[in-house]
Amino acid sequence: MSTSLVSYDTLVATVAGIFSAHLPEGDAQHVARCLVDADTRGVASHGIGRIPVYTKRLRLGLVNPRPSLRVTGGDAATAHVDGDNGMGYVVAQKAMDEAIARASQFGIGMVLASHSNHFGMSASYVQQALDAGLGSFVFTNAPPLMPVWGGSTPFLGTSPFAFGAPGETPLLLDMATSVVAFGKIRRAARLGESIPADWALDAQGRATTDPHAAIDGVVLPMGGPKGSGLGLMMDLLAGVMSGAAFGGQVRNQNADFSAPQDVGHTFIAFKPDLFLSAEAYRERAAALVQRAKACTLANGFDDISMPGEREEAMARRARLEGLAVSEQDMEMLREEEQLASGSAAERSGSHSAA
Amino acid sequence: MSTSLVSYDTLVATVAGIFSAHLPEGDAQHVARCLVDADTRGVASHGIGRIPVYTKRLRLGLVNPRPSLRVTGGDAATAHVDGDNGMGYVVAQKAMDEAIARASQFGIGMVLASHSNHFGMSASYVQQALDAGLGSFVFTNAPPLMPVWGGSTPFLGTSPFAFGAPGETPLLLDMATSVVAFGKIRRAARLGESIPADWALDAQGRATTDPHAAIDGVVLPMGGPKGSGLGLMMDLLAGVMSGAAFGGQVRNQNADFSAPQDVGHTFIAFKPDLFLSAEAYRERAAALVQRAKACTLANGFDDISMPGEREEAMARRARLEGLAVSEQDMEMLREEEQLASGSAAERSGSHSAA
């Protein structure tokens, strides 16, 4: 497959250009950065390949390009953000900002968001907290793709459990509660590859290696009741408690174009050095990593890496050397740029002249 | 195997009698209740079978029977509890009390504990928050029994990830981050049963079905890097941040009688109805459960149960009908009662007359 090497800045500018036909410039830049960052981390399922569905929903009026994000305080260390059906990326960034502000004052802060949409890679918001020197938990709910334990029909999202803690080598855990992220199944379908037999059931509840059959069926939770329990936990925290849709009622952005998604999110930020000096925390966090890496290797491993470490190394390389973009994605970007200039013309009232 | 049916209250009184040779009466009652509660929930690995190692450590002076629990405030919504090497059960109860107080005031509260010991079943403290109408996260670190992902030697504890949320059917998730709780391997060894091949590696890093070989080796993390990531997260939150031992240095209470364990714990409590009326939260939490239970069943399932629901049903039955205690455990209780009366005599200065 032929690819083009594109610099990080160029790719972000291209994607931001596409979104700026719809969104305020700052929001377009933020969305573009999150999408390209996912590609730099090797998380292609949350990368620029998602652009067409986002712009489609914007064009259809299913996502509010200029939301009024309403922040209301709960008890002191908590707040609520009504996302006003804005892009999830924009709602989540604002909500994590609020969580960071509360953690800075109270040691820990929790912010829930409702009326939001798909926010991309959770790692983006964990990184936002890391950049502020804070640890965090980031949860979201998502459309039903995975059965609750004991069920055979989609009920839970394959929502990621995400956590971060600062350090010389930060911990940045961002893991699907499914055996695999559903995006990996979609990607296998796009690339015509088969999938392992324990990833998913087909529509009849049978194990399958065909990603197309799996897309019509369900992906399985990791560890059976364990992944299912984490999924229920996140739906309660992000959906039930926030006022967003929950319990299988978040709409699928790829399949349901009848109404907004109404996704809910949860952001908990905390200071890592509450009871230690900043210096002592740094030393102890570094010692945890050093001791882990000093363990005897298991068969088949060359090194021991921390959660997110490999992804950050990939991202650093991609930011320096550029990203390999497939011909298919280059074509998609060209099409999206054309659609964007059409939308921009339409928005400026000159669509009859275009 | 012959068993005796013992009422809940009688068993708690017997166990409390054993511990009251060492601990203040209230603490002895609390420890007894936690241990018997674990047995009622079917979590035998954290039940009365643990009594001998606790009393041994108390007799050896490795656990402080009358700790001065020192609470120091961090930022407003947080606090630290120095456990003064008290029993983990006592330290954890106090720390969760502090987390509940902070959540009541600030919406969310986080309390870290250091210089503690094994605290038994995490569900006990999640239940403590549920009884106060609050949701919670409960984390602990633990002696090294599980490799970090990529390693072959023990580094992480098989610490549980625990979470709770109130409701008509509360969610009470308490899951080991290992494929199985290590106690299940110890129990299989005690009962002479074999274990599945994917539970553990032996001391040479090979898969094994022999629980004795597994006890000399390592139990594997669930989902590979996922369970390993959760384990690192909990060691950072409970160990690094609290000032307790961490990174493979928590002592094993069953194997190391040279010094205190220095376990660390993390308790996060939060109000579930911050941005909804209490009534609306209850309705939505109930709807989540109802919708989950209404899913089409998977092959081989009779019903769909929530995390902790089956355990709570077992516990309710055991509290009504009594617990079946093995002859082996009855014998252990008799021995412990004798040891306790010896200790009590010793403490009252009359051991030469005994």
XYZ file of C-alpha atoms in Angstrom:
708
model
C 0.000 0.000 0.000
C 1.480 3.320 -1.015
C 1.816 5.975 1.646
C 2.861 9.624 1.771
C 5.128 10.978 4.496
C 3.473 14.107 5.904
C 4.918 16.305 8.646
C 2.977 16.550 11.914
C 2.397 20.293 11.521
C 1.227 19.978 7.918
C -1.201 17.202 8.776
C -2.601 19.129 11.750
C -2.993 22.235 9.548
C -4.781 20.220 6.848
C -7.183 18.642 9.324
C -7.734 21.960 11.139
C -8.541 23.520 7.766
C -11.212 20.886 7.198
C -12.828 21.477 10.584
C -12.535 25.259 10.459
C -15.259 25.208 7.816
C -17.541 24.311 10.732
C -15.887 25.138 14.056
C -14.270 28.209 15.633
C -10.563 28.259 14.757
C -9.355 27.229 18.234
C -11.726 24.260 18.363
C -10.755 23.159 14.840
C -7.071 23.242 15.873
C -7.823 21.243 19.034
C -9.839 18.556 17.208
C -7.144 18.298 14.515
C -4.405 17.905 17.093
C -6.303 15.173 18.973
C -6.932 13.199 15.767
C -3.357 13.473 14.485
C -2.006 12.716 17.979
C -3.967 9.439 17.937
C -2.292 8.518 14.639
C 1.144 9.417 16.019
C 0.487 7.063 18.965
C -0.458 4.209 16.661
C -4.114 4.464 17.679
C -5.328 4.623 14.064
C -8.841 3.664 15.163
C -9.153 7.139 16.726
C -7.137 9.010 14.102
C -7.840 11.005 10.958
C -9.808 8.062 9.526
C -12.681 9.314 11.686
C -12.892 12.695 9.934
C -15.658 11.786 7.434
C -18.164 10.742 10.082
C -17.497 13.873 12.159
C -17.938 16.222 9.219
C -21.006 14.294 8.057
C -22.648 14.763 11.457
C -21.685 18.462 11.438
C -23.160 18.919 7.947
C -26.352 17.110 8.999
C -26.717 19.415 12.008
C -26.401 16.449 14.422
C -23.469 18.101 16.240
C -23.526 21.725 17.379
C -20.423 23.438 15.947
C -20.647 26.391 18.375
C -21.934 25.023 21.677
C -22.514 27.187 24.749
C -20.752 25.023 27.322
C -22.606 25.624 30.575
C -20.588 24.938 33.739
C -22.592 24.553 36.946
C -21.008 23.912 40.319
C -21.989 20.995 42.461
C -20.353 20.648 45.846
C -17.062 22.504 46.008
C -14.699 19.971 44.399
C -17.132 19.019 41.637
C -18.804 20.578 38.601
C -21.046 19.697 35.713
C -20.581 20.672 32.071
C -23.594 20.641 29.777
C -21.969 20.012 26.420
C -24.826 21.571 24.418
C -24.264 18.834 21.825
C -20.824 20.168 20.916
C -18.032 17.996 19.571
C -16.860 15.636 22.308
C -13.289 16.893 21.898
C -14.360 20.429 22.777
C -16.626 19.423 25.669
C -13.997 17.090 27.141
C -11.218 19.672 26.972
C -13.391 22.193 28.836
C -14.492 19.610 31.426
C -10.922 18.497 32.118
C -9.923 22.168 32.490
C -12.604 22.478 35.166
C -11.441 19.274 36.892
C -7.871 20.594 36.891
C -9.000 23.891 38.461
C -10.869 22.030 41.218
C -7.990 19.636 41.884
C -5.625 22.590 42.165
C -7.808 24.062 44.894
C -9.170 20.990 46.712
C -6.565 18.304 45.948
C -9.028 16.299 43.885
C -11.806 17.383 41.539
C -14.531 15.572 39.624
C -16.374 16.967 36.614
C -19.182 15.202 34.753
C -20.279 16.149 31.238
C -23.576 15.428 29.491
C -25.003 16.141 26.015
C -21.643 15.459 24.471
C -20.392 13.389 21.542
C -17.546 10.978 20.809
C -14.399 12.555 22.281
C -11.762 10.495 20.494
C -8.823 9.073 22.386
C -9.070 9.321 26.209
C -5.292 9.730 26.315
C -5.742 13.296 25.012
C -7.421 14.392 28.262
C -5.170 12.322 30.511
C -2.303 14.155 28.763
C -4.027 17.494 29.439
C -3.934 16.680 33.163
C -0.325 15.447 32.944
C 0.625 18.752 31.293
C -0.833 20.462 34.386
C 1.225 18.187 36.662
C -1.833 16.193 37.756
C -2.958 12.595 37.770
C -6.389 11.730 36.418
C -9.094 9.227 35.605
C -11.012 9.712 32.347
C -14.182 7.713 31.671
C -16.848 7.936 28.993
C -19.849 5.936 27.986
C -20.432 4.932 24.392
C -22.965 3.305 22.082
C -23.773 -0.355 22.801
C -21.310 -2.677 21.100
C -20.517 -5.194 23.866
C -22.801 -7.449 25.923
C -23.058 -7.176 29.675
C -21.704 -10.413 31.186
C -24.328 -13.107 30.662
C -25.956 -11.329 27.725
C -25.528 -11.839 24.001
C -26.774 -8.521 22.631
C -24.948 -5.166 22.577
C -25.473 -3.172 25.769
C -22.192 -1.637 26.975
C -19.806 0.563 25.044
C -16.271 -0.632 24.468
C -15.368 2.437 26.505
C -11.770 2.859 27.557
C -10.609 2.931 31.165
C -8.028 5.707 31.260
C -5.658 6.808 34.022
C -2.544 8.914 34.221
C 0.099 9.873 36.775
C 2.961 12.311 36.183
C 6.589 11.310 36.319
C 9.837 11.188 34.407
C 8.166 8.254 32.626
C 4.490 9.072 33.178
C 1.925 6.298 33.451
C -0.740 6.748 30.779
C -3.135 3.820 30.748
C -5.862 3.972 28.065
C -7.406 0.549 27.622
C -10.634 -0.701 26.109
C -12.759 -2.810 28.472
C -13.421 -5.090 25.520
C -10.951 -7.786 24.503
C -9.998 -5.280 21.767
C -11.054 -1.758 20.786
C -13.940 -1.998 18.309
C -11.994 0.291 15.989
C -9.524 -2.536 15.477
C -12.332 -4.744 14.169
C -13.522 -1.944 11.875
C -9.972 -1.464 10.662
C -9.569 -5.187 9.949
C -12.786 -5.033 7.930
C -11.477 -2.035 5.970
C -8.166 -3.792 5.294
C -9.802 -7.152 4.500
C -8.030 -8.947 7.375
C -9.470 -11.684 9.616
C -9.692 -11.380 13.411
C -8.888 -13.862 16.232
C -11.797 -16.120 17.185
C -12.061 -14.850 20.787
C -12.632 -11.198 19.927
C -16.315 -11.209 19.058
C -19.578 -13.054 18.455
C -21.631 -12.741 15.263
C -25.296 -11.694 15.219
C -26.287 -15.281 16.067
C -24.006 -15.302 19.150
C -21.364 -17.545 17.558
C -17.597 -16.958 17.621
C -16.313 -15.499 14.345
C -13.047 -14.587 12.592
C -14.828 -12.393 10.026
C -14.648 -8.711 11.039
C -17.750 -7.929 8.964
C -19.729 -10.579 10.861
C -18.320 -9.191 14.130
C -19.471 -5.669 13.235
C -23.012 -7.090 13.010
C -22.477 -8.912 16.331
C -20.769 -8.069 19.612
C -17.195 -7.676 20.807
C -16.593 -9.529 24.090
C -15.582 -7.930 27.434
C -12.054 -8.589 28.701
C -11.944 -11.106 31.516
C -15.690 -11.770 31.197
C -17.391 -10.284 34.299
C -14.397 -7.999 34.957
C -14.579 -6.016 31.710
C -18.357 -6.055 32.005
C -18.124 -4.653 35.554
C -15.808 -1.841 34.436
C -18.209 -1.056 31.587
C -21.186 -0.810 33.965
C -19.098 1.351 36.320
C -18.268 3.815 33.532
C -21.861 3.940 32.280
C -22.991 4.750 35.819
C -20.304 7.414 36.371
C -20.449 8.990 32.907
C -24.070 8.373 31.945
C -26.377 7.839 34.935
C -24.716 10.449 37.171
C -24.156 13.098 34.458
C -27.672 13.190 33.061
C -26.552 11.931 29.634
C -27.944 8.879 27.826
C -26.977 5.525 29.390
C -27.919 1.864 29.540
C -27.608 1.122 25.835
C -29.188 4.400 24.668
C -26.129 6.410 23.562
C -26.505 6.702 19.782
C -23.914 5.192 17.452
C -22.276 8.026 15.536
C -21.420 5.700 12.645
C -24.872 4.164 12.235
C -27.576 6.428 13.652
C -28.050 9.765 11.911
C -31.464 10.449 13.415
C -30.423 12.513 16.447
C -27.459 13.618 18.594
C -25.478 10.950 20.514
C -25.875 12.380 24.064
C -22.611 10.876 25.325
C -21.547 11.426 28.967
C -18.020 11.713 30.370
C -16.302 11.710 33.789
C -13.046 13.503 34.596
C -11.318 13.120 37.959
C -8.045 15.023 38.440
C -5.823 14.930 41.525
C -2.508 16.227 42.815
C 0.055 13.431 43.022
C 2.139 15.115 45.724
C -0.500 15.852 48.344
C 1.379 14.266 51.228
C 4.946 14.260 49.917
C 7.191 16.978 48.573
C 7.092 17.304 44.781
C 10.679 16.047 44.824
C 9.841 12.963 46.927
C 6.910 12.122 44.656
C 9.104 12.402 41.553
C 11.770 10.169 43.096
C 9.284 7.534 44.261
C 7.392 7.496 40.935
C 10.721 7.106 39.116
C 11.717 4.289 41.497
C 8.481 2.422 40.728
C 9.301 2.551 37.016
C 12.977 1.675 37.498
C 12.170 -1.325 39.691
C 9.518 -2.569 37.242
C 11.957 -2.316 34.342
C 14.636 -4.181 36.297
C 12.483 -7.346 36.524
C 13.676 -10.505 34.775
C 12.145 -10.564 31.285
C 9.490 -13.090 30.322
C 10.066 -15.259 27.298
C 9.571 -13.272 24.078
C 10.078 -9.778 25.553
C 12.955 -7.390 24.812
C 12.054 -4.880 27.480
C 9.410 -3.894 30.011
C 7.527 -0.739 29.157
C 5.108 1.331 31.201
C 1.499 1.936 30.107
C 1.639 4.539 27.318
C 5.431 4.546 27.072
C 5.634 2.788 23.715
C 2.874 5.024 22.323
C 4.673 8.182 23.513
C 7.927 7.005 21.900
C 6.059 6.419 18.621
C 4.435 9.842 18.899
C 7.776 11.573 19.526
C 9.240 9.913 16.436
C 6.204 10.822 14.309
C 6.330 14.451 15.428
C 9.983 14.596 14.327
C 9.926 12.453 11.213
C 6.354 12.821 9.978
C 3.471 10.381 9.585
C 2.984 7.769 6.870
C -0.506 8.530 5.527
C -2.111 5.892 3.288
C -3.138 6.820 -0.265
C -6.708 6.067 0.796
C -6.487 8.599 3.656
C -4.762 11.173 1.399
C -7.704 10.841 -1.013
C -10.134 11.185 1.902
C -8.361 14.371 3.032
C -8.617 15.847 -0.480
C -12.329 15.035 -0.611
C -12.884 16.501 2.851
C -11.029 19.673 1.868
C -13.346 20.051 -1.118
C -16.424 19.427 1.034
C -15.061 21.947 3.547
C -14.588 24.661 0.950
C -18.164 23.954 -0.179
C -19.401 24.250 3.389
C -17.400 27.411 3.945
C -18.836 28.940 0.789
C -22.317 27.922 1.895
C -21.792 29.395 5.332
C -20.625 32.695 3.833
C -23.855 32.825 1.865
C -22.200 32.392 -1.552
C -23.159 28.804 -2.196
C -25.226 29.712 -5.256
C -22.085 31.232 -6.788
C -19.853 28.200 -5.967
C -15.785 -33.129 54.183
C -17.847 -32.681 57.335
C -19.014 -29.173 58.184
C -20.809 -27.499 61.084
C -23.619 -25.006 60.538
C -22.836 -21.935 62.653
C -25.026 -18.849 62.924
C -23.597 -15.552 61.687
C -23.768 -13.930 65.131
C -22.138 -16.895 66.855
C -19.308 -17.013 64.345
C -18.700 -13.259 64.607
C -18.705 -13.538 68.420
C -16.215 -16.435 68.322
C -13.851 -14.596 65.973
C -14.224 -11.344 67.920
C -13.367 -13.283 71.081
C -10.149 -14.476 69.456
C -9.114 -10.978 68.407
C -10.171 -9.315 71.642
C -7.190 -11.007 73.285
C -5.144 -8.498 71.299
C -7.317 -5.616 70.096
C -9.707 -3.137 71.711
C -13.209 -4.615 71.762
C -14.583 -2.422 68.943
C -11.685 -3.263 66.646
C -11.987 -6.985 67.420
C -15.692 -6.839 66.502
C -14.923 -4.985 63.268
C -12.193 -7.411 62.168
C -14.440 -10.382 63.021
C -17.320 -8.955 61.034
C -15.128 -8.300 57.964
C -13.739 -11.854 58.036
C -17.111 -13.543 58.503
C -18.669 -11.233 55.878
C -16.087 -12.455 53.369
C -17.140 -16.048 54.076
C -20.820 -15.157 53.716
C -20.052 -13.659 50.302
C -18.244 -16.811 49.181
C -14.868 -15.055 49.285
C -13.296 -17.795 51.424
C -9.806 -16.608 50.462
C -10.423 -13.531 52.660
C -12.469 -15.251 55.356
C -11.826 -16.797 58.743
C -9.143 -19.042 57.228
C -6.857 -16.014 57.503
C -7.143 -15.797 61.311
C -3.972 -17.787 62.149
C -1.634 -15.520 60.193
C -3.176 -12.377 61.696
C -2.885 -13.642 65.269
C 0.620 -14.919 64.583
C 1.709 -11.476 63.422
C 0.008 -9.888 66.449
C 1.764 -12.313 68.824
C 5.109 -11.646 67.121
C 4.624 -7.908 67.571
C 4.649 -7.369 63.794
C 1.262 -5.632 63.920
C 0.420 -2.893 66.392
C -2.791 -3.904 68.234
C -3.462 -0.367 69.504
C -2.306 2.038 66.798
C -2.569 5.812 67.117
C -4.125 6.564 63.745
C -2.844 9.992 62.768
C -5.030 11.932 60.326
C -3.400 14.878 58.588
C -5.180 17.086 56.093
C -3.878 17.697 52.633
C -5.812 20.067 50.406
C -9.421 20.416 51.512
C -10.995 17.336 49.917
C -8.099 15.039 50.833
C -6.447 13.563 53.909
C -3.731 11.151 54.928
C -3.956 8.441 57.570
C -0.748 7.117 59.089
C -1.807 3.613 60.105
C 0.870 3.279 62.798
C 1.205 -0.381 61.731
C -2.312 -1.216 62.917
C -4.389 -3.992 61.449
C -5.367 -3.066 57.892
C -9.036 -3.534 58.745
C -8.846 -0.842 61.416
C -6.783 1.589 59.341
C -9.025 1.140 56.289
C -12.238 1.695 58.230
C -10.885 4.940 59.669
C -9.577 6.119 56.294
C -12.898 5.416 54.560
C -14.672 7.314 57.355
C -12.443 10.294 56.552
C -13.110 9.948 52.815
C -16.864 9.851 53.507
C -16.632 13.011 55.638
C -14.770 14.824 52.863
C -17.137 13.628 50.129
C -20.084 14.821 52.220
C -18.574 18.288 52.340
C -16.858 18.631 48.956
C -18.741 16.152 46.761
C -15.667 13.936 46.394
C -12.918 13.062 48.854
C -9.676 11.121 48.630
C -7.812 9.619 51.589
C -4.500 7.774 51.385
C -3.216 5.476 54.129
C 0.339 4.326 54.810
C 1.977 2.028 57.374
C -0.958 -0.334 57.188
C -1.383 -4.079 56.789
C -3.567 -6.473 54.784
C -7.126 -5.089 54.991
C -9.035 -8.164 53.843
C -11.816 -7.858 51.312
C -12.082 -4.455 49.588
C -15.846 -4.948 49.426
C -16.000 -4.208 53.192
C -14.988 -0.576 52.648
C -17.015 -0.152 49.473
C -19.982 -1.330 51.578
C -19.061 1.203 54.266
C -19.429 3.970 51.655
C -22.643 2.422 50.284
C -24.063 2.435 53.817
C -23.371 6.186 53.869
C -25.154 6.581 50.514
C -21.908 7.191 48.623
C -20.068 5.687 45.683
C -16.392 4.830 46.058
C -13.148 3.500 44.667
C -11.004 1.358 46.992
C -7.429 0.478 46.030
C -4.568 -1.139 47.915
C -1.131 -2.343 47.078
C 0.073 -5.758 48.145
C 3.145 -7.982 48.264
C 4.603 -9.000 44.899
C 2.888 -12.081 43.488
C 2.322 -11.106 39.845
C 4.766 -10.001 37.153
C 4.526 -6.626 35.475
C 3.691 -7.199 31.787
C 6.860 -8.395 30.081
C 8.429 -9.682 33.294
C 8.543 -13.191 34.730
C 9.213 -12.479 38.411
C 6.742 -11.262 41.063
C 6.488 -7.489 41.168
C 2.843 -6.393 41.466
C 0.284 -7.458 44.039
C -2.826 -9.267 42.884
C -4.586 -6.245 44.345
C -8.291 -5.887 43.733
C -9.843 -3.040 41.803
C -12.944 -2.139 43.791
C -15.787 0.249 43.029
C -19.288 0.803 44.352
C -22.348 2.873 43.535
C -25.572 2.979 45.576
C -28.906 1.829 44.225
C -31.796 -0.538 44.709
C -29.353 -3.109 43.323
C -26.012 -1.469 44.178
C -22.977 -2.049 41.980
C -20.171 -3.551 44.061
C -17.231 -4.497 41.881
C -14.290 -6.137 43.711
C -12.036 -7.856 41.217
C -8.459 -9.067 41.333
C -6.254 -7.652 38.571
C -4.793 -11.119 38.216
C -6.511 -13.809 36.141
C -7.637 -15.128 39.564
C -7.210 -14.066 43.192
C -4.081 -15.711 44.582
C -6.178 -16.995 47.459
C -7.938 -19.279 44.983
C -4.607 -20.878 44.095
C -3.753 -21.279 47.792
C -7.169 -22.798 48.381
C -6.739 -25.258 45.478
C -3.401 -26.283 47.024
C -5.072 -26.795 50.407
C -7.852 -28.868 48.828
C -5.477 -30.816 46.561
C -7.132 -29.564 43.360
C -5.425 -28.646 40.091
C -5.709 -25.215 38.463
C -6.307 -24.144 34.825
C -3.132 -23.797 32.767
C -3.525 -20.083 32.091
C -3.644 -18.962 35.730
C 0.046 -18.961 36.617
C 3.670 -19.674 35.735
C 5.967 -21.839 37.853
C 9.299 -20.631 39.229
C 10.918 -21.384 35.846
C 8.347 -19.259 34.009
C 6.430 -22.225 32.565
C 2.644 -22.660 32.553
C 1.486 -25.032 35.296
C -1.693 -26.735 36.539
C -0.116 -27.557 39.938
C -1.165 -24.972 42.546
C 1.923 -25.740 44.661
C 4.182 -24.962 41.678
C 2.141 -21.811 41.051
C 2.638 -20.683 44.657
C 6.397 -20.822 43.989
C 5.872 -18.956 40.724
C 3.657 -16.098 39.585
C -0.045 -15.630 38.872
C -0.624 -13.845 35.545
C -2.330 -10.438 35.077
C -5.770 -10.423 33.445
C -5.679 -9.267 29.849
C -1.872 -9.083 29.884
C -0.897 -5.395 29.779
C -4.349 -4.339 31.007
C -4.202 -6.083 34.394
C -0.564 -5.065 34.668
C -1.502 -1.440 33.988
C -4.191 -1.494 36.680
C -1.689 -3.026 39.101
C 0.864 -0.275 38.435
C -1.895 2.339 38.823
C -2.873 0.993 42.244
C 0.731 0.746 43.424
C 1.235 4.379 42.421
C -1.990 5.583 44.080
C -1.761 3.440 47.214
C 2.002 3.070 47.610
C 3.995 5.831 45.899
C 1.573 8.646 46.784
C 0.813 7.534 50.344
C 4.380 7.114 51.571
C 3.939 3.349 52.114
C 6.144 0.622 50.630
C 5.722 0.144 46.858
C 7.376 -1.332 43.777
C 7.662 -4.897 45.033
C 8.645 -3.960 48.593
C 5.395 -4.566 50.512
C 6.144 -7.553 52.754
C 4.202 -10.797 52.360
C 2.257 -11.388 55.567
C 2.262 -15.153 54.976
C 5.970 -15.522 54.302
C 7.957 -12.649 55.798
C 7.931 -12.402 59.592
C 10.934 -10.088 59.801
C 9.135 -6.739 59.868
C 5.770 -4.983 59.334
C 4.193 -5.083 55.866
C 3.850 -1.287 55.278
C 0.839 -1.627 52.970
C -0.731 1.506 51.432
C -4.383 2.109 50.530
C -6.445 4.653 48.568
C -10.085 5.537 49.291
C -12.080 7.837 47.017
C -15.702 8.482 47.995
C -18.214 10.597 46.061
C -21.874 11.625 46.106
C -23.801 9.910 43.323
C -26.504 12.587 43.108
C -24.402 15.709 42.704
C -26.230 17.008 39.653
C -29.536 15.164 39.911
C -32.133 14.877 42.635
C -31.654 11.830 44.889
C -34.866 10.497 43.371
C -33.677 10.972 39.778
C -30.382 9.246 40.570
C -32.187 6.285 42.142
C -34.493 5.956 39.134
C -31.680 6.184 36.597
C -29.431 3.732 38.503
C -32.367 1.309 38.700
C -33.031 1.745 34.975
C -29.410 0.865 34.168
C -29.790 -2.390 36.094
C -33.238 -3.176 34.649
C -32.086 -2.591 31.081
C -28.972 -4.738 31.608
C -31.043 -7.585 33.017
C -33.476 -7.383 30.098
C -30.762 -8.285 27.566
C -31.067 -11.558 25.644
C -29.151 -14.222 27.574
C -25.944 -15.727 26.240
C -25.684 -19.462 25.877
C -25.242 -21.121 29.285
C -26.615 -18.288 31.428
C -29.830 -18.359 33.499
C -29.802 -14.687 34.370
C -27.734 -11.511 34.235
C -26.453 -10.288 37.580
C -24.775 -7.038 38.558
C -21.257 -6.925 40.062
C -21.605 -8.055 43.689
C -25.276 -9.032 43.372
C -24.708 -12.782 43.582
C -22.332 -12.308 46.535
C -24.859 -10.134 48.385
C -27.586 -12.755 47.830
C -25.268 -15.440 49.252
C -24.452 -13.212 52.214
C -28.126 -12.524 52.940
C -28.829 -16.264 52.964
C -25.825 -16.999 55.203
C -26.830 -14.298 57.678
C -30.264 -15.915 57.939
C -29.388 -19.586 57.733
C -25.858 -19.717 59.127
C -22.497 -20.609 57.586
C -21.166 -24.084 56.844
C -17.778 -24.129 58.579
C -15.397 -26.972 57.682
C -14.173 -29.315 60.428
C -10.674 -28.044 59.652
C -11.756 -24.448 60.304
C -13.693 -25.481 63.466
C -10.495 -27.053 64.758
C -8.543 -23.904 63.834
C -11.075 -21.772 65.747
C -10.711 -23.980 68.855
C -6.918 -23.710 68.651
C -7.099 -19.947 68.180
C -9.440 -19.631 71.173
C -6.902 -21.487 73.302
C -4.051 -19.336 72.003
C -6.202 -16.268 72.707
C -6.906 -17.242 76.299
C -3.155 -17.784 76.691
C -2.433 -14.365 75.221
C -5.103 -12.742 77.382
C -3.629 -14.387 80.490
C -0.174 -13.246 79.435
C -1.389 -9.697 78.873
C -3.013 -9.605 82.296
C 0.337 -10.597 83.826
C -0.877 -13.990 85.085
C 0.858 -16.176 82.511
C 3.052 -17.837 85.150
C -0.101 -18.936 86.959
C -1.832 -20.227 83.815
